[in-house]
PDB file of C-alpha atoms (C1' of nucleotides) in Angstrom:
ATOM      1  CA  UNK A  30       0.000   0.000   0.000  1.00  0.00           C
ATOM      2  CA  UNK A  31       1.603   3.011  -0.867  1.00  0.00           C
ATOM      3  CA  UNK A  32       1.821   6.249   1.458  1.00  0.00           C
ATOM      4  CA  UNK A  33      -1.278   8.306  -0.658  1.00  0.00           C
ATOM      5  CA  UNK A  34      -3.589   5.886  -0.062  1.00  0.00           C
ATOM      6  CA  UNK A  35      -3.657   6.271   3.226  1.00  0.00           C
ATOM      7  CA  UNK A  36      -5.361   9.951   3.198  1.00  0.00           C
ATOM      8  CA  UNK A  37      -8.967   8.710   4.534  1.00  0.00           C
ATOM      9  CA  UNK A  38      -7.626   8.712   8.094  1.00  0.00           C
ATOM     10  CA  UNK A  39      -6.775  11.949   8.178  1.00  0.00           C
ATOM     11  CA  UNK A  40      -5.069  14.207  10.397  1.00  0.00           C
ATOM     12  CA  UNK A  41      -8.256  15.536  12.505  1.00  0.00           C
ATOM     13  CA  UNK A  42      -9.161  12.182  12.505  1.00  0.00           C
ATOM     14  CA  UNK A  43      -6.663  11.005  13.973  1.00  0.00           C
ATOM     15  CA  UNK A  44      -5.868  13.587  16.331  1.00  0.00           C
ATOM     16  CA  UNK A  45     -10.024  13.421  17.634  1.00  0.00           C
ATOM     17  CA  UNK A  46      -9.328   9.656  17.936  1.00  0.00           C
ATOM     18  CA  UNK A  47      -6.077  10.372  20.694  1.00  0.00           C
ATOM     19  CA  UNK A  48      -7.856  12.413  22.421  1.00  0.00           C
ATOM     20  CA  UNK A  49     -10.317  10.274  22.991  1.00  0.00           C
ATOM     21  CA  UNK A  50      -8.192   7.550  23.660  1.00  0.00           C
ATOM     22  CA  UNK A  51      -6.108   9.944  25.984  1.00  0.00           C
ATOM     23  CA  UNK A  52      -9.269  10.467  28.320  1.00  0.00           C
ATOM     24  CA  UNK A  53      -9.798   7.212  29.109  1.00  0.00           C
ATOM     25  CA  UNK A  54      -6.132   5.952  29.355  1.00  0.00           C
ATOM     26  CA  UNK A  55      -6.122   6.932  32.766  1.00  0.00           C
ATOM     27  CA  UNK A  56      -7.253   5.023  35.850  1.00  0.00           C
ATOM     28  CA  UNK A  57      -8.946   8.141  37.698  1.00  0.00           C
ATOM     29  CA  UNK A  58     -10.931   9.239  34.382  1.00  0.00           C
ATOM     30  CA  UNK A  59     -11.810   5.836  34.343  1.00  0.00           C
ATOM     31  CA  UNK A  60     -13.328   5.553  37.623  1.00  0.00           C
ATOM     32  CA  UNK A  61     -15.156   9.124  37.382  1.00  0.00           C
ATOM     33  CA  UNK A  62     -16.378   7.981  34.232  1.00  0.00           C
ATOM     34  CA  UNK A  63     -17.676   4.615  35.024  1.00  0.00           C
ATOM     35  CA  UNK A  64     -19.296   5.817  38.043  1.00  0.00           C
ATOM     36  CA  UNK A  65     -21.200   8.470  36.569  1.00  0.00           C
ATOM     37  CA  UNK A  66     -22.232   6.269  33.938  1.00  0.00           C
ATOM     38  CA  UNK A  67     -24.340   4.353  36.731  1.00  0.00           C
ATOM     39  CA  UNK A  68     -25.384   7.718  38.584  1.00  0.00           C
ATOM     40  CA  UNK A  69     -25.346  11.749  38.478  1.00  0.00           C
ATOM     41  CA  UNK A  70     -22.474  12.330  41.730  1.00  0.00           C
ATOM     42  CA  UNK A  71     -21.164  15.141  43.244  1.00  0.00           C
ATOM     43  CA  UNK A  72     -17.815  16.217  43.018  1.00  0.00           C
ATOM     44  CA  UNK A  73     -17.811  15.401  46.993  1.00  0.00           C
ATOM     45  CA  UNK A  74     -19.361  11.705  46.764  1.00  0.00           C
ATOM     46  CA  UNK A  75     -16.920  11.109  43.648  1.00  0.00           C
ATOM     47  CA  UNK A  76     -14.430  12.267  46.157  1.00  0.00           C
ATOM     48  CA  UNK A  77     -15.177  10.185  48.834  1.00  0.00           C
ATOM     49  CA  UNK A  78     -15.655   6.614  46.663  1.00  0.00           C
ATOM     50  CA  UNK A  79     -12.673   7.189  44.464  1.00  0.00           C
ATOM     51  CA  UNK A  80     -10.542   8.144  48.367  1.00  0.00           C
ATOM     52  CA  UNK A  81      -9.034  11.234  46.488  1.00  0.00           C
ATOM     53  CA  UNK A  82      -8.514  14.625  47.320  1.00  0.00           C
ATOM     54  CA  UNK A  83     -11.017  17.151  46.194  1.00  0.00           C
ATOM     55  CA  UNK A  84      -8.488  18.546  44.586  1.00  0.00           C
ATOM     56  CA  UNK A  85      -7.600  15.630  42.147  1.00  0.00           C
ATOM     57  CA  UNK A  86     -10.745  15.076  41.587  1.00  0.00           C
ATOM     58  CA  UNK A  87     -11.733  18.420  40.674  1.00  0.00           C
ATOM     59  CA  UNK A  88      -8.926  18.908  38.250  1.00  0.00           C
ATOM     60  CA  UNK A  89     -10.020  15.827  36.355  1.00  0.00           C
ATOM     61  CA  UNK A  90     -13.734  16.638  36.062  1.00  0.00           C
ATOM     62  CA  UNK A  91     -12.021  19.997  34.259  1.00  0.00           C
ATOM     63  CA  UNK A  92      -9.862  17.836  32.548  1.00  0.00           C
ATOM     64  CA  UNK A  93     -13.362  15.617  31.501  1.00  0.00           C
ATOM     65  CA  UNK A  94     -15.366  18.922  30.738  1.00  0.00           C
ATOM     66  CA  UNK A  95     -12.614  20.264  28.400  1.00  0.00           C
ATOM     67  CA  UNK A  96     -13.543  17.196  26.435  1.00  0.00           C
ATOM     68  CA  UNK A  97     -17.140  17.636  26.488  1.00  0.00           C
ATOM     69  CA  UNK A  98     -17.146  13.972  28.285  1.00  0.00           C
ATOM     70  CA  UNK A  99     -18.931  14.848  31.451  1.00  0.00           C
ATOM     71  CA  UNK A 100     -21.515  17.836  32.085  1.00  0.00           C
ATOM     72  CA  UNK A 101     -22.645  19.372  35.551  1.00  0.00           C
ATOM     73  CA  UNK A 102     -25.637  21.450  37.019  1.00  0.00           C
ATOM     74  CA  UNK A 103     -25.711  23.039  40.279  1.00  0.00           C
ATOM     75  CA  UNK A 104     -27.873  23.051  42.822  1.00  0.00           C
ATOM     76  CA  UNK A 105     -27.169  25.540  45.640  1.00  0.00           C
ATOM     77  CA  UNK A 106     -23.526  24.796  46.660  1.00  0.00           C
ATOM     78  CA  UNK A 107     -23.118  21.034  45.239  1.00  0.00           C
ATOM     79  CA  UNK A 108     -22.307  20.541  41.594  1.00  0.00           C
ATOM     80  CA  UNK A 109     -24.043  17.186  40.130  1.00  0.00           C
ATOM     81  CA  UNK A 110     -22.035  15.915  37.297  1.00  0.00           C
ATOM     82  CA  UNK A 111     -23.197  13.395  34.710  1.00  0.00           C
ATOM     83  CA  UNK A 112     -21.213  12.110  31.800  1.00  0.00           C
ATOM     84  CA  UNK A 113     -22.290  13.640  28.012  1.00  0.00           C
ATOM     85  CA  UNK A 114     -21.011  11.277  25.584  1.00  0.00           C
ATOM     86  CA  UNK A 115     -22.719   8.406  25.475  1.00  0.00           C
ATOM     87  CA  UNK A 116     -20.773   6.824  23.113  1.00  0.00           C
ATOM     88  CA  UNK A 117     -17.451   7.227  24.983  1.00  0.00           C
ATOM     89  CA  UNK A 118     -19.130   5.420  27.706  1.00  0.00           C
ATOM     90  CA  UNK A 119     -20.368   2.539  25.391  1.00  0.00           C
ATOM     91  CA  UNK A 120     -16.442   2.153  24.444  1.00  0.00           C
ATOM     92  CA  UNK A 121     -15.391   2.317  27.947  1.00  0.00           C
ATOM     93  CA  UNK A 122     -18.149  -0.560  28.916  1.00  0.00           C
ATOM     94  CA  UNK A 123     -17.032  -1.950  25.864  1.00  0.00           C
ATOM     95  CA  UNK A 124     -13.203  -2.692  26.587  1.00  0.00           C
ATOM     96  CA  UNK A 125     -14.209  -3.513  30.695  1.00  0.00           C
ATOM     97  CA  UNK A 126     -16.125  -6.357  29.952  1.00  0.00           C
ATOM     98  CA  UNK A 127     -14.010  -7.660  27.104  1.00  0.00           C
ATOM     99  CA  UNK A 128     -11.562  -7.455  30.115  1.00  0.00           C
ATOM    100  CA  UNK A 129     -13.241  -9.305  32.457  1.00  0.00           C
ATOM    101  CA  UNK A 130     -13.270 -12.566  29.990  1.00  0.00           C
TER     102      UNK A 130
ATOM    103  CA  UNK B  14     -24.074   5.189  46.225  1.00  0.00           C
ATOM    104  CA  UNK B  15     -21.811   3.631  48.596  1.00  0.00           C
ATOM    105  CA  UNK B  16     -18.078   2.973  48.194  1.00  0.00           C
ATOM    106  CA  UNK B  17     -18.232  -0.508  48.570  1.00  0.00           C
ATOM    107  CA  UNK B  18     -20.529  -0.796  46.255  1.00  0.00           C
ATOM    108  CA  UNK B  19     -18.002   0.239  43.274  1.00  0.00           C
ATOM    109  CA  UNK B  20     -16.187  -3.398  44.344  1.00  0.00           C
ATOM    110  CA  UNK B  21     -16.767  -4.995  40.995  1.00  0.00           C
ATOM    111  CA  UNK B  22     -14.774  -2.979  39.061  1.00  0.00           C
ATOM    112  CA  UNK B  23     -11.655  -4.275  40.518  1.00  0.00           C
ATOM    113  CA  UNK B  24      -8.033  -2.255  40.802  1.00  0.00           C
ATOM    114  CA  UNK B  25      -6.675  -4.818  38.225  1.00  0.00           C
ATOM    115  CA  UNK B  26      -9.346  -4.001  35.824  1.00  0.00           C
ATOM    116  CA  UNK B  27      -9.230  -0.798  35.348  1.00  0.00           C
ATOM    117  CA  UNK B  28      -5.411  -0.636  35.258  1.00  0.00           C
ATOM    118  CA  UNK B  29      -5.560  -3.342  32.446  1.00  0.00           C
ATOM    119  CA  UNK B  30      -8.488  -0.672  30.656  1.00  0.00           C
ATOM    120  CA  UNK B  31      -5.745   1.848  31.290  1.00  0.00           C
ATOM    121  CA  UNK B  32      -3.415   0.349  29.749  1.00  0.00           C
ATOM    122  CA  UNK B  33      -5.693  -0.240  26.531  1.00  0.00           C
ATOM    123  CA  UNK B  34      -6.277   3.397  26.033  1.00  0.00           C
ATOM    124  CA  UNK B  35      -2.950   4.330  26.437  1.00  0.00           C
ATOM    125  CA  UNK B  36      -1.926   2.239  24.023  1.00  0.00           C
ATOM    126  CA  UNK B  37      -4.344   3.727  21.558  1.00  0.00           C
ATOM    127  CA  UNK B  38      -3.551   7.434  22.815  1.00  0.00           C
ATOM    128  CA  UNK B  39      -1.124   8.342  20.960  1.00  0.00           C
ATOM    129  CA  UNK B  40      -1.104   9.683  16.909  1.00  0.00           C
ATOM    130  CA  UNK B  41       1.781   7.095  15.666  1.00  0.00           C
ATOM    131  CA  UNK B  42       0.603   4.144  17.533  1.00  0.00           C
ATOM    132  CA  UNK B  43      -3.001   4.604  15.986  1.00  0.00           C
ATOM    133  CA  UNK B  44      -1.649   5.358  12.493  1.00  0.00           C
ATOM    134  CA  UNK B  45       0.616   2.177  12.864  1.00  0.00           C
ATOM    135  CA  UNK B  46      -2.030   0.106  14.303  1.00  0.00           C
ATOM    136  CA  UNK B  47      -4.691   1.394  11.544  1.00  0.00           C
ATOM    137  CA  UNK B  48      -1.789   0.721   9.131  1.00  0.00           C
ATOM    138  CA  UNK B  49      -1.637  -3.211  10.436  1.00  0.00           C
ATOM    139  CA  UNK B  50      -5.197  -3.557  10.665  1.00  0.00           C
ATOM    140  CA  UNK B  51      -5.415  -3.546   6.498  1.00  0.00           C
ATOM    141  CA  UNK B  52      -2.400  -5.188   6.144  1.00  0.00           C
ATOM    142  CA  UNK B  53       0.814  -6.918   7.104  1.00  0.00           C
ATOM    143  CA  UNK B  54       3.681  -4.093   7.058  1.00  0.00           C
ATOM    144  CA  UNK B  55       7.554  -4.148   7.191  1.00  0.00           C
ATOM    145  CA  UNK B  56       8.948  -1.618   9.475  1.00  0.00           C
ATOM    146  CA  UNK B  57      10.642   0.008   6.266  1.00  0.00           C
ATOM    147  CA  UNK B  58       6.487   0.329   4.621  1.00  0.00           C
ATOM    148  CA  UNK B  59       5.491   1.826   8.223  1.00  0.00           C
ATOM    149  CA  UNK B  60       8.492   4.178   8.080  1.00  0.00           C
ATOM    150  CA  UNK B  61       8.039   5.646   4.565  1.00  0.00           C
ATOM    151  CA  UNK B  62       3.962   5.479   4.524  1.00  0.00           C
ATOM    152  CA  UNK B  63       4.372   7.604   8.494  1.00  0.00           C
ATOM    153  CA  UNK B  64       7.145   9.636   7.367  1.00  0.00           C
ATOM    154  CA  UNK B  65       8.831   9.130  10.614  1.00  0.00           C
ATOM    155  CA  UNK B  66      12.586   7.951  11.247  1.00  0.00           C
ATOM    156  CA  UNK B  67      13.262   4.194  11.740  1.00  0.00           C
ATOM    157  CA  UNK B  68      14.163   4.416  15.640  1.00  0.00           C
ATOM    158  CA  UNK B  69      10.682   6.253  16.306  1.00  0.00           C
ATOM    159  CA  UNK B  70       8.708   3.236  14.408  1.00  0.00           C
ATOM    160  CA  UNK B  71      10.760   0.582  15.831  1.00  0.00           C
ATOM    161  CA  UNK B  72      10.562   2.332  19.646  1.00  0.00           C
ATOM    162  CA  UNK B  73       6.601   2.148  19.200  1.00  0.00           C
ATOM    163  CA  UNK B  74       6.445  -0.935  17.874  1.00  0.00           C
ATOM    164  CA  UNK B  75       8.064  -2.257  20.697  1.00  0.00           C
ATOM    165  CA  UNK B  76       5.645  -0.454  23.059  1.00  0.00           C
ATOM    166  CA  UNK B  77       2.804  -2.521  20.992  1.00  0.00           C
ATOM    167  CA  UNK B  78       4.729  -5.726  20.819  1.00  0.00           C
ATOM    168  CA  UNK B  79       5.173  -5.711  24.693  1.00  0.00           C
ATOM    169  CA  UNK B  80       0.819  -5.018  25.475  1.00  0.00           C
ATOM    170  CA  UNK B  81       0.929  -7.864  22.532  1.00  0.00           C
ATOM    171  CA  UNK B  82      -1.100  -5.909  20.826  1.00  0.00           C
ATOM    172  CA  UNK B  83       1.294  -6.851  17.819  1.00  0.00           C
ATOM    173  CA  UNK B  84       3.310 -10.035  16.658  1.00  0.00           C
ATOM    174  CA  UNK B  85       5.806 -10.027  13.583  1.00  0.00           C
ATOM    175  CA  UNK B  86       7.409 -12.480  11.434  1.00  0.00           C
ATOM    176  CA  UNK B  87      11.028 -12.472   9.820  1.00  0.00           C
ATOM    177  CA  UNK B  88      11.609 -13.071   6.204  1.00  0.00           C
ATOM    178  CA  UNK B  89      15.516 -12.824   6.148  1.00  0.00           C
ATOM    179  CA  UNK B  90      16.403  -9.098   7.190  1.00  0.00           C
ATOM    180  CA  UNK B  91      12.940  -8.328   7.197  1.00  0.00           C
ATOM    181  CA  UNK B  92      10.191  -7.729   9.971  1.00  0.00           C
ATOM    182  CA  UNK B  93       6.578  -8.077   8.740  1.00  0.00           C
ATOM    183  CA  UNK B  94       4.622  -6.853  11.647  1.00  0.00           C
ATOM    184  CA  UNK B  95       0.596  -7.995  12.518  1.00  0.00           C
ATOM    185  CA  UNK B  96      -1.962  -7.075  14.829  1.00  0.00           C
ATOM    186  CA  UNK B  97      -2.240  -9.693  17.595  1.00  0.00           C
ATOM    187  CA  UNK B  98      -5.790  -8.285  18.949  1.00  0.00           C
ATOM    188  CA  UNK B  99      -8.843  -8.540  17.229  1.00  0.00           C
ATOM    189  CA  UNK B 100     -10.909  -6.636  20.239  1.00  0.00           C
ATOM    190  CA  UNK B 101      -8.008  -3.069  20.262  1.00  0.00           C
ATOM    191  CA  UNK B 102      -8.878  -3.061  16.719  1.00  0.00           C
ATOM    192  CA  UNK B 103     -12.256  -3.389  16.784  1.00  0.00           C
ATOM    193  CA  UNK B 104     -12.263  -0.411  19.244  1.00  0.00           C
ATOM    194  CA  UNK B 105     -10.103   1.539  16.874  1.00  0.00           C
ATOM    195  CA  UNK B 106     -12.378   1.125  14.211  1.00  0.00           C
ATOM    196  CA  UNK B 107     -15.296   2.246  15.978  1.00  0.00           C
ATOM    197  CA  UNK B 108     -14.064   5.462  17.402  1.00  0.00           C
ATOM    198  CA  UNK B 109     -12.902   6.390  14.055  1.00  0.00           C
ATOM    199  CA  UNK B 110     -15.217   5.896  12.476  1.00  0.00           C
ATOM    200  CA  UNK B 111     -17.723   7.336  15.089  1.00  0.00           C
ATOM    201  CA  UNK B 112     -15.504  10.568  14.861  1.00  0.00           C
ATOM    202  CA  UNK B 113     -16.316  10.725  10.828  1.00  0.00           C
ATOM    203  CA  UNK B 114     -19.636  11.233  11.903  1.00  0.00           C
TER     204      UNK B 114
ATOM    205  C1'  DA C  28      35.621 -11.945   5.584  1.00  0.00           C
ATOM    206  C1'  DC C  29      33.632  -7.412   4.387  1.00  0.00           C
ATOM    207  C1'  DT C  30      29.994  -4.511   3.458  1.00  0.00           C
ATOM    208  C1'  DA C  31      25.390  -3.213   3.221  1.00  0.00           C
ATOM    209  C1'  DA C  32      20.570  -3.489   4.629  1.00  0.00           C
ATOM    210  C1'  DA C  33      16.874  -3.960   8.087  1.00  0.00           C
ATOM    211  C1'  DT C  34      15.758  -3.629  12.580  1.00  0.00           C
ATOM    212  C1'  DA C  35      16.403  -3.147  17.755  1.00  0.00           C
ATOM    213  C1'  DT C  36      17.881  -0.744  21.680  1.00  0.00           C
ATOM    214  C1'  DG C  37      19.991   2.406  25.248  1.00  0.00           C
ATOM    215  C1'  DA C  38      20.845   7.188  26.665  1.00  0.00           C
ATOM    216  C1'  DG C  39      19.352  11.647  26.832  1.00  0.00           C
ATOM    217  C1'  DC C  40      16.216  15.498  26.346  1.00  0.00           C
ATOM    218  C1'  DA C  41      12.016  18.339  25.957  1.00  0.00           C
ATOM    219  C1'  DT C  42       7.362  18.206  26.900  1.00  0.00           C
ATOM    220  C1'  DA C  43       3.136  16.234  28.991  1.00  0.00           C
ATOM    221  C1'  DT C  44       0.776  14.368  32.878  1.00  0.00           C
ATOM    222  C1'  DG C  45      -1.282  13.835  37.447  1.00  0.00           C
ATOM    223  C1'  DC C  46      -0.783  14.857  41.693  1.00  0.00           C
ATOM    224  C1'  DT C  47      -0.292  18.206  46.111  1.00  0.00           C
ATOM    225  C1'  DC C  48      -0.583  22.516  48.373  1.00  0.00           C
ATOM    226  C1'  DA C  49      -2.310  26.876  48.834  1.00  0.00           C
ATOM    227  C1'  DT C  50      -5.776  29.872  47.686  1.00  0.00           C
ATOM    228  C1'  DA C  51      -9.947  31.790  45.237  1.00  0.00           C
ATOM    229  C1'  DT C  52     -14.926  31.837  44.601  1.00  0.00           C
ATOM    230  C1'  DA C  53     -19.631  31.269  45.545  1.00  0.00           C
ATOM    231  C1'  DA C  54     -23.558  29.753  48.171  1.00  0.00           C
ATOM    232  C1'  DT C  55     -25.369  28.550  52.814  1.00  0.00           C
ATOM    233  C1'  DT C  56     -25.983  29.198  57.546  1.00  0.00           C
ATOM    234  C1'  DA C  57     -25.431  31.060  62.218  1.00  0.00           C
TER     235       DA C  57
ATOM    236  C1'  DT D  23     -21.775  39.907  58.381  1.00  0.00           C
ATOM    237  C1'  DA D  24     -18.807  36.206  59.630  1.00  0.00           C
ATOM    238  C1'  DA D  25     -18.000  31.390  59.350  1.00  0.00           C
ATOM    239  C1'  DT D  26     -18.702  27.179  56.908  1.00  0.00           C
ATOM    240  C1'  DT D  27     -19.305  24.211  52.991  1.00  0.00           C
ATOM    241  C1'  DA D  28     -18.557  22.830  48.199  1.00  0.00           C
ATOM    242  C1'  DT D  29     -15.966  23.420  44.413  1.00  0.00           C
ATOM    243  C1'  DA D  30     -12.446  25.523  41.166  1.00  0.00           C
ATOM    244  C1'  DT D  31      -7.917  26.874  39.980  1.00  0.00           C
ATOM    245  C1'  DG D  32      -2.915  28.230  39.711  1.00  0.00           C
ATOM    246  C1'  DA D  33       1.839  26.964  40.856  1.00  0.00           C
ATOM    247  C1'  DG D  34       5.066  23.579  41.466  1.00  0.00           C
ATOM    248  C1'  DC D  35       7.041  19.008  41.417  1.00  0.00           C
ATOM    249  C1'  DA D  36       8.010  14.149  40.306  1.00  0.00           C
ATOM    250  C1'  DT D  37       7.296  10.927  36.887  1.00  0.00           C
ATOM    251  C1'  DA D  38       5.935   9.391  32.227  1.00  0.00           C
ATOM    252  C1'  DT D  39       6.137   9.902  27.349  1.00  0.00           C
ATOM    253  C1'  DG D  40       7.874  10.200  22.631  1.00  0.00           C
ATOM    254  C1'  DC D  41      11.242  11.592  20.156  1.00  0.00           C
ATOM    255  C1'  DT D  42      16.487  11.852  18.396  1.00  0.00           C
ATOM    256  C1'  DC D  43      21.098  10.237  18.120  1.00  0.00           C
ATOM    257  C1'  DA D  44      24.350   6.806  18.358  1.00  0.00           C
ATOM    258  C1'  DT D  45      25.194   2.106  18.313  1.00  0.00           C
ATOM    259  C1'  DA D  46      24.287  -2.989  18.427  1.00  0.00           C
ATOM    260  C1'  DT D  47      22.617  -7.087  16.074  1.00  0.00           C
ATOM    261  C1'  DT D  48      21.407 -10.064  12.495  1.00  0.00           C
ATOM    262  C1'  DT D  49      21.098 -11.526   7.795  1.00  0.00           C
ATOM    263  C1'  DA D  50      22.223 -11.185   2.794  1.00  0.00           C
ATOM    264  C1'  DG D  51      25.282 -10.309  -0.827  1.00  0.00           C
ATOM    265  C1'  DT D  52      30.002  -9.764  -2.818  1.00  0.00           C
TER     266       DT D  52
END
DNA sequence: ACTAAATATGAGCATATGCTCATATAATTA
DNA sequence: TAATTATATGAGCATATGCTCATATTTAGT
C-alpha cells in the first residue's frame, strides 16, 4: 500500500481519535467515568468513593469537561455531574467487559 | 451510592483498561495500528507510509509488541509486523469511524 | 571476511501528565 | 456579616512519554 492511499484517516481524525483515547487511558478518568455512567455524583461523593482529594478530583472533572465527556448542574452549593457522551461510555463498557473474559 | 458498592470494578481491571487506552492514545501508535489492521507491514512500509525515522517506528512498535497488541514475522532481514488483537482493533475502528460522523 | 541493509535498543532530552498545596470563589448558615 | 461548605484553579514538582542520536545485532550479498 503506498503512502497516498492512506489519506482517509486523516489528520483531525486522527488527532479526535487520541484524544479520545487519551481520556480514558487513565485510571482516575476511568473511575469518574464509570461511576457516573451508573449515577449523576457530586464532586464530593466522587471524592469520597474514588478516596481522592477534592483537589484531584476536581482537576479531572475539568480535565473531563474540556472534552465535552462529562456535564454538571448546580444546585445551591453542590455541583451534580453526569457524563455527556454516550458513546465514549459505550467504548469504555465496551473494553471492561471484554476485560473481564 | 456507597463505596463498597463500586467493588466490581476491581483495581486490576481498570489498570488493564488503562493500559488499553494508552496504548491507543497516541497519533503514531493509531496510524501504525490502523496501518496493520489492512495489512501486514515491514517496518521500512510503516516508516516511509508515516514519514517518521526508523528508531521512532521501531521504539513504538516495541511499546505494541510488549501489550501484545502486535506479533511479527522475519523473512531474512525483514520484519513483517501484525496485529495480535482482534478486540483493540475493533475499538479503533469504531471510534474512528464514530468521529467521521 | 567485508559490506550493506533492516531492525532493535539504550541514553538523553524536551514536553506532557497527574498529583499536592495553597488559595480563590460562591452559596449557605449562624 | 462572619464562618462554613462545596468546588475551582494556579503553581510547582516528580514521573511518564515520545522523540532523536548513536550504536548494536542479524542476515544477505560480494
Amino acid at each position: 500500500m503506498k503512502q497516498q492511499d492512506h489519506s482517509f484517516l486523516s489528520p483531525e481524525s486522527v488527532d479526535e481519535a487520541s484524544r479520545v483515547f487519551k481520556a480514558l487511558a487513565d485510571p482516575t478518568r476511568i473511575k469518574i467515568l464509570y461511576l457516573l455512567s451508573q449515577e449523576e455524583c457530586s464532586v464530593n461523593h466522587i471524592t469520597e468513593v474514588l478516596e481522592m482529594t477534592q483537589s484531584a478530583v476536581s482537576h479531572q472533572l475539568s480535565f473531563l469537561r474540556n472534552l465535552r465527556l462529562v456535564k454538571y448542574r448546580r444546585e445551591g452549593n453542590t455541583f451534580y455531574y453526569t457524563y455527556d457522551d454516550e458513546h465514549v461510555i459505550t467504548v469504555l463498557h465496551q473494553v471492561l467487559k471484554h476485560i473481564k473474559c
